[in-house]
Coordinates of C-alpha atoms in Angstrom, one line a residue:
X156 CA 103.7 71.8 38.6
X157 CA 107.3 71.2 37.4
X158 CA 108.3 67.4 36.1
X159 CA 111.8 66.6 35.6
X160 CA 113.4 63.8 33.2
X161 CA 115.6 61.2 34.9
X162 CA 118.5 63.3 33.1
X163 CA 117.4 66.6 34.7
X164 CA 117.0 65.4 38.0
X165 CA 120.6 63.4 37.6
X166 CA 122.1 67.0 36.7
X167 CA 120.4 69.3 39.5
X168 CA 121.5 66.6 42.1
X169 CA 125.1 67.0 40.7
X170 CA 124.2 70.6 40.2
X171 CA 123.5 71.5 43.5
X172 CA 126.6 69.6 44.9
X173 CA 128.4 72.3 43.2
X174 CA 129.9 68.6 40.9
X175 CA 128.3 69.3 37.8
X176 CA 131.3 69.7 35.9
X177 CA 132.6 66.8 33.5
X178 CA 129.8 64.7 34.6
X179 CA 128.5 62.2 31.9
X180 CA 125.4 60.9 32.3
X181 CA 123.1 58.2 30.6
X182 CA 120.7 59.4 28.6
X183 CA 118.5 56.5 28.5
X184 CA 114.8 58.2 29.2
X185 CA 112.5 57.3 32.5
X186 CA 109.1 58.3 33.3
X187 CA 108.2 62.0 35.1
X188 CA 109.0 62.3 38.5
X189 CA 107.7 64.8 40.7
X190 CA 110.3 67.6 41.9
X191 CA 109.6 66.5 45.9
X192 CA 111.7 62.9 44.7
X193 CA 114.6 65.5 44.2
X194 CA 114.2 67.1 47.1
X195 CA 113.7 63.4 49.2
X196 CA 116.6 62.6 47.4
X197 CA 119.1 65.2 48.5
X198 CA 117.8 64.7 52.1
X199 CA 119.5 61.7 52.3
X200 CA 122.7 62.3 50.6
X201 CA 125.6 63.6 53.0
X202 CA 127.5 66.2 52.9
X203 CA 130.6 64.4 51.8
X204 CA 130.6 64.0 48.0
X205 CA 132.4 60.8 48.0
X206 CA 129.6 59.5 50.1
X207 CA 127.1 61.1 47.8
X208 CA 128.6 59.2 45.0
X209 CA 128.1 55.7 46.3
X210 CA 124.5 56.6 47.8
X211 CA 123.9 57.6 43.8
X212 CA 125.2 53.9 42.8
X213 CA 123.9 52.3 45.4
X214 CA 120.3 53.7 45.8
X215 CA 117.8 54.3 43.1
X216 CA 115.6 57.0 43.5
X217 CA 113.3 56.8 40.6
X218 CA 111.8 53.5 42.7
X219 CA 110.6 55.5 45.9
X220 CA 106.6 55.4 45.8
X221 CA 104.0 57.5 47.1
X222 CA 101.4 56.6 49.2
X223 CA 97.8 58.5 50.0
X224 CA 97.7 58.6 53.6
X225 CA 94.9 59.5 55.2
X226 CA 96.3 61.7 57.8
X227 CA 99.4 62.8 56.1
X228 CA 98.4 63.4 52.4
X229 CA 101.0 62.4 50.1
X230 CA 103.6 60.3 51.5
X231 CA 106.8 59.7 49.6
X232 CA 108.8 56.9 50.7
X233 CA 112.4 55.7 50.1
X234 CA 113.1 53.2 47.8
X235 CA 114.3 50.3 50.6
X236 CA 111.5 51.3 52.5
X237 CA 109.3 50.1 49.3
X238 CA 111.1 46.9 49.3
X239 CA 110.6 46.3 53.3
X240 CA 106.5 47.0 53.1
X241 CA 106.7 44.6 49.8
X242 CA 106.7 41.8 51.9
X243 CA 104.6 39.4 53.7
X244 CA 106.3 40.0 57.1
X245 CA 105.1 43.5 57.1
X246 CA 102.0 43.4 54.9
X247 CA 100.2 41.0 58.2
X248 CA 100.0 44.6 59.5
X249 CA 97.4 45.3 57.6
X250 CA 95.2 42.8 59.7
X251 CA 96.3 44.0 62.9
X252 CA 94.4 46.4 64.6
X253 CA 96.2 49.7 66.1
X254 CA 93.5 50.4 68.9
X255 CA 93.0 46.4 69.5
X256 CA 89.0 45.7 70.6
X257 CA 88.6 49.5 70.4
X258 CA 86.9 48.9 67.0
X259 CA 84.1 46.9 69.1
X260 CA 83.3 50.5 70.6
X261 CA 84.7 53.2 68.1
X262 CA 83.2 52.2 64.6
X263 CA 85.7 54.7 63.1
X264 CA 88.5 52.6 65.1
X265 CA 89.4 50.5 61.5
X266 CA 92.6 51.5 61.0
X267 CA 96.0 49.1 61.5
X268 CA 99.0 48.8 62.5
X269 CA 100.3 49.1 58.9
X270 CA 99.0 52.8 58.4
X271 CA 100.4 53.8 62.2
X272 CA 103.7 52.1 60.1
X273 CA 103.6 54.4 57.3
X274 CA 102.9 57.9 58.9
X275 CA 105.7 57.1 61.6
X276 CA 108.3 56.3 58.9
X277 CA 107.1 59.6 57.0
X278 CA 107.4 61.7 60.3
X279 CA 110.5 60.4 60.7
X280 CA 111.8 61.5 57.7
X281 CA 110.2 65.3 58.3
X282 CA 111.7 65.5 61.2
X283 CA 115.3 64.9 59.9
X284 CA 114.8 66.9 57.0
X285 CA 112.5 70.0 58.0
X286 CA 115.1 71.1 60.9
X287 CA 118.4 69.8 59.4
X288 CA 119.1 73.1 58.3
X289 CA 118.4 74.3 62.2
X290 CA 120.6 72.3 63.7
X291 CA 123.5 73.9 63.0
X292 CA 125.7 71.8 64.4
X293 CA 129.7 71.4 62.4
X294 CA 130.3 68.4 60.1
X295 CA 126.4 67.2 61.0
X296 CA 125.0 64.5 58.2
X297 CA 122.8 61.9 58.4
X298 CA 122.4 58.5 56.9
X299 CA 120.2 56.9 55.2
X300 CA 118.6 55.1 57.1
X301 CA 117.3 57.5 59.6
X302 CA 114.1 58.1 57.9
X303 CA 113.8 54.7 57.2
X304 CA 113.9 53.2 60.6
X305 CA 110.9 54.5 61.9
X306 CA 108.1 52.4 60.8
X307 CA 110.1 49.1 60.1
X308 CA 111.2 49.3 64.0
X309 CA 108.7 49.1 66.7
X310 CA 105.5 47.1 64.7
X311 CA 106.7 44.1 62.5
X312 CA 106.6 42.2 66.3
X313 CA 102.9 43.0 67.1
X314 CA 100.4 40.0 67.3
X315 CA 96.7 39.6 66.9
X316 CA 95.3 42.8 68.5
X317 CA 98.1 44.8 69.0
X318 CA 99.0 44.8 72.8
X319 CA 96.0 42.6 73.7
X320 CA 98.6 39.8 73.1
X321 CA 101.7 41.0 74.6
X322 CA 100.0 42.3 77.5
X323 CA 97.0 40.2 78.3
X324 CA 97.4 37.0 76.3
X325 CA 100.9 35.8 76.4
X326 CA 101.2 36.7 80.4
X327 CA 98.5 34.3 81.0
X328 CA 99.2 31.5 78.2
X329 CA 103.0 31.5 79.3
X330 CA 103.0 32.8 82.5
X331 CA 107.1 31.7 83.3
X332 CA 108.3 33.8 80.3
X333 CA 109.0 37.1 80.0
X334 CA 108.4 38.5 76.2
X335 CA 108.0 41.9 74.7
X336 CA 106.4 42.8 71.2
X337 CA 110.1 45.2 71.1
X338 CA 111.9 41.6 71.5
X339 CA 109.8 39.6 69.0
X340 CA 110.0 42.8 66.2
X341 CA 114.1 42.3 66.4
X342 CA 113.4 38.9 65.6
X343 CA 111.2 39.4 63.3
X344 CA 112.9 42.2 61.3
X345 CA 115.5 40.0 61.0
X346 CA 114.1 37.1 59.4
X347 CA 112.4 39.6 56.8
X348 CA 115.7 40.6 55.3
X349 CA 116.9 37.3 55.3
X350 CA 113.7 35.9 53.9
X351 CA 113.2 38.7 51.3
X352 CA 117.2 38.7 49.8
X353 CA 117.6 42.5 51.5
X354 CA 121.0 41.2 53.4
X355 CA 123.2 43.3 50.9
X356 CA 120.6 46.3 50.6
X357 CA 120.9 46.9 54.3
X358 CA 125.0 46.2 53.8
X359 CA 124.8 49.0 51.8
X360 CA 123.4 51.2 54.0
X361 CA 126.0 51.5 56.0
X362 CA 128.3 49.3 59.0
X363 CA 126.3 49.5 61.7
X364 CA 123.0 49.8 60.1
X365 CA 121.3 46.7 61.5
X366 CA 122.6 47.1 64.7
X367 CA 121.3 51.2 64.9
X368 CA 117.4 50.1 64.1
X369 CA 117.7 47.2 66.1
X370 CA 118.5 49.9 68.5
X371 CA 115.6 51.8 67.5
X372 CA 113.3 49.0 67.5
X373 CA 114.1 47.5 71.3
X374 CA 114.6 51.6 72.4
X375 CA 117.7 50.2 74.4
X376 CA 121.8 49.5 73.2
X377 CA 121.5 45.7 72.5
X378 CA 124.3 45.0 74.9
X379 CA 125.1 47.0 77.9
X380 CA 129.2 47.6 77.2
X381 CA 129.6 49.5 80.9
X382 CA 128.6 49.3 84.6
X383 CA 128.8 53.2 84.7
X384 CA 125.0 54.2 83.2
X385 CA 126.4 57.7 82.4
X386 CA 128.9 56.2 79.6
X387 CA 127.0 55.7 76.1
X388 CA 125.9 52.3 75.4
X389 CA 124.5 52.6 71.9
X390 CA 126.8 50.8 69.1
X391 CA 124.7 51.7 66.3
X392 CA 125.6 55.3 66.3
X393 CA 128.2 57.3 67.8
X394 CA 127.7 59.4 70.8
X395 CA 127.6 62.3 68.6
X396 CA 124.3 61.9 66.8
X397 CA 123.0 60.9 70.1
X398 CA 119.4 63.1 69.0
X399 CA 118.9 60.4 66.7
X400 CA 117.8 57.9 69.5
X401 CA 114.9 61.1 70.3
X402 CA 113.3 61.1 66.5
X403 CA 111.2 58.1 66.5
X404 CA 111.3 56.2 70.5
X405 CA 112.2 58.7 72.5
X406 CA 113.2 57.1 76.3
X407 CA 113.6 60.3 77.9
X408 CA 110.6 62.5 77.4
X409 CA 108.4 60.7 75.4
X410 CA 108.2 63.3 72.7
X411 CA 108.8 61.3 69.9
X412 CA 107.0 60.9 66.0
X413 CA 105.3 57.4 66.9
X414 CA 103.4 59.6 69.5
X415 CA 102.9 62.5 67.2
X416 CA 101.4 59.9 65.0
X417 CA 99.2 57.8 66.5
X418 CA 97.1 61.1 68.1
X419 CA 96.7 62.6 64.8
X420 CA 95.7 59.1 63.5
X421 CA 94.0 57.9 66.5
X422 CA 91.9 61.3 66.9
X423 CA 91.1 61.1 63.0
X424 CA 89.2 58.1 63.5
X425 CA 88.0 58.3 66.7
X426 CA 86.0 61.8 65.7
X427 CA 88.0 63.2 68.4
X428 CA 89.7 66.9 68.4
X429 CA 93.6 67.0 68.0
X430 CA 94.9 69.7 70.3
X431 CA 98.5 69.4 69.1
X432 CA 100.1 70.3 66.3
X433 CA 103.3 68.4 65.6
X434 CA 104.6 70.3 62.6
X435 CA 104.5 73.8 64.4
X436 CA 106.5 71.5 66.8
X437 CA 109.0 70.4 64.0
X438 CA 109.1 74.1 63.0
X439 CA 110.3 75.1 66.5
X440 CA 113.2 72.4 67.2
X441 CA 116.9 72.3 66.9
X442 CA 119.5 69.8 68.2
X443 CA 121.8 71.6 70.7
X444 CA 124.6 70.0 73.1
X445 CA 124.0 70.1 76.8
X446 CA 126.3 67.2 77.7
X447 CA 125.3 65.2 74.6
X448 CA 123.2 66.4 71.6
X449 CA 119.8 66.6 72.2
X450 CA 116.4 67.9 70.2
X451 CA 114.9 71.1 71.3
X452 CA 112.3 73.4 71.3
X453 CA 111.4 76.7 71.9
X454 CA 111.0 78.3 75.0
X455 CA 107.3 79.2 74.1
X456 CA 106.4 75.6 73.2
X457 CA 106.5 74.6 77.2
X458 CA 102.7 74.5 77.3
X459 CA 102.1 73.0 74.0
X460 CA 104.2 70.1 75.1
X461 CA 102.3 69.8 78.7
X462 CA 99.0 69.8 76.2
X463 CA 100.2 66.6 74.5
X464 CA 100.6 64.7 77.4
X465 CA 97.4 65.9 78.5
X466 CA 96.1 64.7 75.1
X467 CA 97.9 61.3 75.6
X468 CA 96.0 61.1 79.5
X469 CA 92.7 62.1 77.4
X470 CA 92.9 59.2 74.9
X471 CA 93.8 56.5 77.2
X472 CA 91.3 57.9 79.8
X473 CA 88.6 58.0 76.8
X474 CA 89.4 55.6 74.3
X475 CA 92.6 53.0 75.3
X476 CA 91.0 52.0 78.5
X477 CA 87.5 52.7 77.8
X478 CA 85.6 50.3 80.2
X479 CA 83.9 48.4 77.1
X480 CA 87.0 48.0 75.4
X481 CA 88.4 46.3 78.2
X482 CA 86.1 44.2 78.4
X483 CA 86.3 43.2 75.1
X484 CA 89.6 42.4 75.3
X485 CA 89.3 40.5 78.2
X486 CA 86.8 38.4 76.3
X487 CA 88.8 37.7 73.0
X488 CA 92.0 36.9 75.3
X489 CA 89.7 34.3 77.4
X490 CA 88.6 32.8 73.4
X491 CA 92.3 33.1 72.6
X492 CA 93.6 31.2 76.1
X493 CA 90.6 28.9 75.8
X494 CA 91.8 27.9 71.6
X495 CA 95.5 28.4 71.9
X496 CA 96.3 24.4 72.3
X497 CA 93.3 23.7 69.4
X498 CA 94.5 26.3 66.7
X499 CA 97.5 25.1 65.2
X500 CA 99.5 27.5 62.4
X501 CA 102.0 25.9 59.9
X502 CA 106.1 27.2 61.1
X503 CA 109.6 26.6 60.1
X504 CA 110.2 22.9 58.8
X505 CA 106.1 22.5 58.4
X506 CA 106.0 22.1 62.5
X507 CA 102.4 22.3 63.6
X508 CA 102.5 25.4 66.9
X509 CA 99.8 26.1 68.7
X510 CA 98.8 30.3 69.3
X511 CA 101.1 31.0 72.2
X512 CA 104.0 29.4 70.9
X513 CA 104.0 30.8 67.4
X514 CA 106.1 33.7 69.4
X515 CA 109.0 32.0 68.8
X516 CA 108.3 30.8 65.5
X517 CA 108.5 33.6 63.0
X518 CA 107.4 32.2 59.6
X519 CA 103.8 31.2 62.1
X520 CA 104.1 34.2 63.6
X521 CA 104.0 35.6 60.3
X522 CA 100.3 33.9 59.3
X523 CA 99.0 35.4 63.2
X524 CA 97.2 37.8 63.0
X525 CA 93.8 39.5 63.8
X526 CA 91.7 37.0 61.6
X527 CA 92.2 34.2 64.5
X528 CA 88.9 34.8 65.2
X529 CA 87.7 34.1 62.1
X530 CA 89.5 30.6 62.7
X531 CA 87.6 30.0 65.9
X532 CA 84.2 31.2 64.6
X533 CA 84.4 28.7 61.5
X534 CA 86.3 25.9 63.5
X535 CA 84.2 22.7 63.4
X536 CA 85.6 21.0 66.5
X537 CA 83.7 19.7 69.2
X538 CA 86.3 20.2 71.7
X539 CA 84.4 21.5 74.9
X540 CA 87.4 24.6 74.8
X541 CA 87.0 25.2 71.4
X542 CA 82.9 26.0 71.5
X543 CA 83.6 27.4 74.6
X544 CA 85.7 30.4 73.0
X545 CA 82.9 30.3 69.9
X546 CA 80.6 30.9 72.7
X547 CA 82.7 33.6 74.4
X548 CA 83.1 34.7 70.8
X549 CA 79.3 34.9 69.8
X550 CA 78.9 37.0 73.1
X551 CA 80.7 39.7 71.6
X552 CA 78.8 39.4 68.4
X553 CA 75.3 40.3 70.4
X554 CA 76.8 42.7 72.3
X555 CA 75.9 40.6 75.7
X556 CA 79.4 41.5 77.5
X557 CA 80.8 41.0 81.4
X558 CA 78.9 43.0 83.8
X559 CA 81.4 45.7 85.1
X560 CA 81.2 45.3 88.6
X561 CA 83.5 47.9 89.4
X562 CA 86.4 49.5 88.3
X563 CA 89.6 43.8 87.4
X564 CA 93.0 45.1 85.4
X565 CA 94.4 47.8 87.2
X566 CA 93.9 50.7 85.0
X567 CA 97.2 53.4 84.5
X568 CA 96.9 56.8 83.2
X569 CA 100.4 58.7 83.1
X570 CA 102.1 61.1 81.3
X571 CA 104.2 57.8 79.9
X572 CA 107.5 58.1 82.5
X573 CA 105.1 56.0 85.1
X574 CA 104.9 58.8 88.4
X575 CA 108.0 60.8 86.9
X576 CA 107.0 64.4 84.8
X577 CA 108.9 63.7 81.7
X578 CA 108.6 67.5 81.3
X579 CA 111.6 67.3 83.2
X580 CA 113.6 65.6 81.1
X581 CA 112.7 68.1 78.1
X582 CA 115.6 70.6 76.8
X583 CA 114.3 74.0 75.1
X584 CA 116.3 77.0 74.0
X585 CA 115.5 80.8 74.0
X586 CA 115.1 82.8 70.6
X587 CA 118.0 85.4 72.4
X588 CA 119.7 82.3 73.2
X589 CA 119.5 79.5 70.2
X590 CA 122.9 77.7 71.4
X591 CA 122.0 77.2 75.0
X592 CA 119.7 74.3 76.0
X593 CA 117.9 74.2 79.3
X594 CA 115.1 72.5 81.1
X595 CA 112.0 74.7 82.3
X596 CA 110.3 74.1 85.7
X597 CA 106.9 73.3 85.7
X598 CA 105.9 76.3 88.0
X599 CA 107.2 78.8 85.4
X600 CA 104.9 77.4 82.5
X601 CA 102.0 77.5 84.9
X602 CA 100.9 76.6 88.0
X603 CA 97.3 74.7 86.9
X604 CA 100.0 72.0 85.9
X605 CA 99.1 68.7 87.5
X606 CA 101.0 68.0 90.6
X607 CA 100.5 63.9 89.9
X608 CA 102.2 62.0 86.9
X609 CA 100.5 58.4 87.7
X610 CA 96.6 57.4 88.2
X611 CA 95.2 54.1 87.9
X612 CA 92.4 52.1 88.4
X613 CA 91.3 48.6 89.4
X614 CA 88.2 47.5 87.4
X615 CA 86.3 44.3 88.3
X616 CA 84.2 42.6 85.6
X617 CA 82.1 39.6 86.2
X618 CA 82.4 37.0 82.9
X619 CA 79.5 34.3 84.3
X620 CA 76.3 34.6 82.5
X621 CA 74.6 34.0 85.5
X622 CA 73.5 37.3 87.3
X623 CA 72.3 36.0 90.3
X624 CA 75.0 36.7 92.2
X625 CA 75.8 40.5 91.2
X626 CA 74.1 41.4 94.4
X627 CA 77.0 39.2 96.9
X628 CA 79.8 40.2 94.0
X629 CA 79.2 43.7 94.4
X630 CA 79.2 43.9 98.3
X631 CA 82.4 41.9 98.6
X632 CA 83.7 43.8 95.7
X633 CA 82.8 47.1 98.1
X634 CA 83.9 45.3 101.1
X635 CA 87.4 44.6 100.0
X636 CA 87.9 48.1 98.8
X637 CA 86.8 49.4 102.5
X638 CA 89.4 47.1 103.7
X639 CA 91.8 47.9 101.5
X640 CA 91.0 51.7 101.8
X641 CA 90.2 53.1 98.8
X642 CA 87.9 56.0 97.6
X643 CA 84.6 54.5 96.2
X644 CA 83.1 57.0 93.7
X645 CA 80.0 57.2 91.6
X646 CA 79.3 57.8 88.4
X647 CA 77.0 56.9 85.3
X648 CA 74.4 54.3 85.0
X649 CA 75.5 50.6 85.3
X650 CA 73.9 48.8 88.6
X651 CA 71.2 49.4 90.7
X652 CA 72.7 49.6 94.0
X653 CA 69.9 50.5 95.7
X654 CA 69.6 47.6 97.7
X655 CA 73.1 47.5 98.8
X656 CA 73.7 50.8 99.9
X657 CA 72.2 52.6 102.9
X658 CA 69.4 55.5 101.7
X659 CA 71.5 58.1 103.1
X660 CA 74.4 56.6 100.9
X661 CA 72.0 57.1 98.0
X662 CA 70.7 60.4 98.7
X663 CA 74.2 61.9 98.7
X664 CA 75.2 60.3 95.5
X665 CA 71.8 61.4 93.9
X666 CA 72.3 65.0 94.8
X667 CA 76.4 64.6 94.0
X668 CA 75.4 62.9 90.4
X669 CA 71.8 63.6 89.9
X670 CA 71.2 59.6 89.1
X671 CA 69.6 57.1 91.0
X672 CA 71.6 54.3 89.8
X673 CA 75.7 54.5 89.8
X674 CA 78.5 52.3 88.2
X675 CA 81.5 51.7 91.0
X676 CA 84.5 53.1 90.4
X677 CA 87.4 52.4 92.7
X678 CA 90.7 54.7 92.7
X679 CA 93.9 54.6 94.3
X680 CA 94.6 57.9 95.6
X681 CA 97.3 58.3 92.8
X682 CA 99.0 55.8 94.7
X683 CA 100.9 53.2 92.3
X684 CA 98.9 49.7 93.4
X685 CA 99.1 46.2 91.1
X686 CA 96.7 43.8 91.3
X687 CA 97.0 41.2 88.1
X688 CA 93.8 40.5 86.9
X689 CA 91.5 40.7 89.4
X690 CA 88.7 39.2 87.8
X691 CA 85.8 36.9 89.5
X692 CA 84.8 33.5 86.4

């Protein structure tokens, strides 16, 4: 393995600008660096050699760090993005869970939000710097702070349990508001570089730096600046390095690096078989322009693509909405809603807040995270809430959960553009043909595609210890599906509903499923149905 002095690596930088001449350097020694730091370094640099000069005074490379991932290996990051994980604001994600209660069913489900963090930021910066020579496109460059925006963007906003709180607990504690964890990571991002002193770093990368991963972060322009929604909106970059808006959040397929992370990291820990390989997809893109500048792949890689989603249906189908870690998650938001007014976290001017309201707080929301629980389990209150959410709490400890009475959230599997195939919205390119991007029907990849993009669920889970009433649950339960016409379908071991349904009801399921007893599990017909929280106390 090569190792270069801080002199050497100064003069193949130069060297490889074709500047080297009458160059003078300082000679002051620095420790070994690995040759991948040059290579990270000249990623970033433009093509412009006046711009490479002031990225050379402004950034120093011989602070970048490398971190062991353990999906990715070796991870080199950039020096800014060193100084952004440095700080509390983003170090709470290490006590955040990225599957939420799925660690309550998965035991391999450990890992954070902070990881997820690190590997998108990394893929990011692949991406941009695997198929820059392949995109072939005149006077192309980018910044800086492309690789970086990736992980700082869509996490820092996250609370306790990932999207238990933005999606279960906040809709119930504060039910007139509408908030995002996208809205609440802007704000948050924000008060880290003020916080931290990093208002002239980020000056220095570039004008409209804060605005473009703001961008990223919300996956939207900040400000719409025309009625007509054909016209670009985006302020952070210029309609010409439009592809940059597909690297990390991408709005119009879905094919993006936080995806591409999250299964390899999610299947990892799970135990559970990746079937997609993202850098075979990295080795296969290019940007091309078919109206504006978009990433594609090859041709060939139709079907790989259609696997991913399928992967994506898999894991939520398996693992995101897993019937115990719903329920789970129903139970910590009911401890959560039941201690939001009783836990009180220190914010801005040493005002008390209670859970709920530390949203809008981001020095409290910077203390909330995961190890709430911890706060309710050791609280000493007497308050009849309070030991009702230990008790709700302890319930979770001995495993003695809600009885699933059928299938009380409605329940979505998609391909992630709702009812929409965001196959359609995917360019590719022929190897005859490298310049010309097109889209490919579904029937020409195959015709064993799915011809339904949405499925959900409704799930109804009975929280009251006492079981007496399962019996009078489950028939209503059964008779408000018949009303409402949906398909009742059987399938593993959950209730005995042999006293609720007819013997020749029971016959049929036991020759359909070879069991005696059946769990209920209500569908939709594909049909797109909401019911909030259907759930019997």
């Amino acid at each position: 393995m090569f190792e270069y002095t801080n002199v050497q690596m100064r003069w193949a930088v130069f060297k490889l600008m074709g500047v080297a001449k009458n160059v003078v350097f300082n000679l002051n020694p620095s420790p070994f660096l690995h040759w991948s730091s040059l290579i990270s370094y000249i990623s970033i640099c433009t093509s412009s050699w006046s711009k490479s000069l002031n990225k050379l005074n402004t950034i120093n490379v011989f602070h970048s760090q490398v971190f062991n991932d353990s999906v990715h290996g070796h991870v080199e990051l950039h020096p800014f993005l060193v100084k952004i994980i440095d700080t509390p604001q983003f170090q709470r994600l290490r006590n955040i869970k990225q599957l939420g209660g799925g660690y309550l069913v998965y035991p391999g489900a450990s890992h954070n939000r902070f990881e997820h963090s690190i590997g998108v930021a990394h893929l990011a910066g692949v991406k941009a710097k695997l198929r820059k020579s392949a995109y072939r496109i005149k006077g192309l460059s980018f910044t800086v702070t492309s690789p970086i925006n990736g992980f700082i963007s869509p996490y820092s906003g996250h609370g306790p349990f990932s999207h238990l709180f933005d999606q279960m607990f906040i809709p119930q504690a504060c039910p007139t508001e509408e908030w995002k964890h996208e809205d609440n990571s802007v704000k948050m991002f924000e008060y880290l570089i003020e916080k931290n002193g990093l208002t002239e770093d980020i000056e220095k990368l570039g004008e409209k730096a804060l605005i473009f991963i703001k961008e990223l972060i919300l996956g939207e322009p900040l400000q719409k600046t025309s009625k007509d929604s054909a016209a670009w909106q985006y302020d952070g970059r210029k309609e010409d390095k439009s592809f940059l808006y597909e690297i990390v959040s991408n709005k119009e397929n879905g094919i993006d690096v936080d995806k591409f992370d999250y299964f390899a990291r999610d299947c990892h820990h799970l135990g559970i078989k990746n079937n997609f390989d993202h850098l075979r997809y990295f080795m296969f893109t290019r940007v091309i322009e078919s109206k504006r500048k978009h990433i594609c792949s090859r041709d060939k890689e139709a079907e790989n693509l259609y696997n991913m989603f399928n992967l994506r249906n898999f894991l939520h189908r398996r693992v995101y909405q897993h019937k115990v870690k719903t329920n789970v998650e129903i139970m910590i938001k009911d401890a959560l809603l039941k201690a939001n007014n009783l836990i009180k976290i220190e914010g801005k001017g040493q005002k008390m807040v209670t859970l709920s309201a530390a949203k809008d707080d981001t020095e409290a929301y910077t203390e909330l995270t995961d190890q709430v629980l911890e706060r309710i389990l050791v609280s000493t209150s007497t308050d009849k809430k309070m030991e009702a959410a230990r008790k709700i709490l302890h319930r979770i400890t001995t495993r003695d959960f809600y009885n699933l009475i059928g299938e009380a959230k409605p329940v979505t599997y998609s391909y992630g553009k709702g009812d929409k195939n965001p196959m359609e919205n995917a360019y590719f390119y022929k190897k005859n043909e490298p310049d010309q991007a097109f889209i490919i029907p579904k029937l020409q990849v195959s015709k064993f595609l799915p011809e339904c993009f949405l499925e959900q669920t409704i799930r109804l889970y009975w929280k009251n210890e006492d079981k007496t009433h399962l019996k009078d649950v489950t028939e209503a339960f059964k008779a408000w599906c018949e009303r409402n016409e949906f398909e009742v379908i059987f399938r593993s071991a959950m209730l005995d509903f042999r006293s609720i349904f007819s013997p020749t009801q029971l016959r049929q399921q036991q020759r359909q499923e070879g069991r005696g007893t059946a769990e209920l599990l209500i569908t939709s017909n594909f049909e797109l149905f909401y019911l909030h929280f259907f759930i019997i106390t």
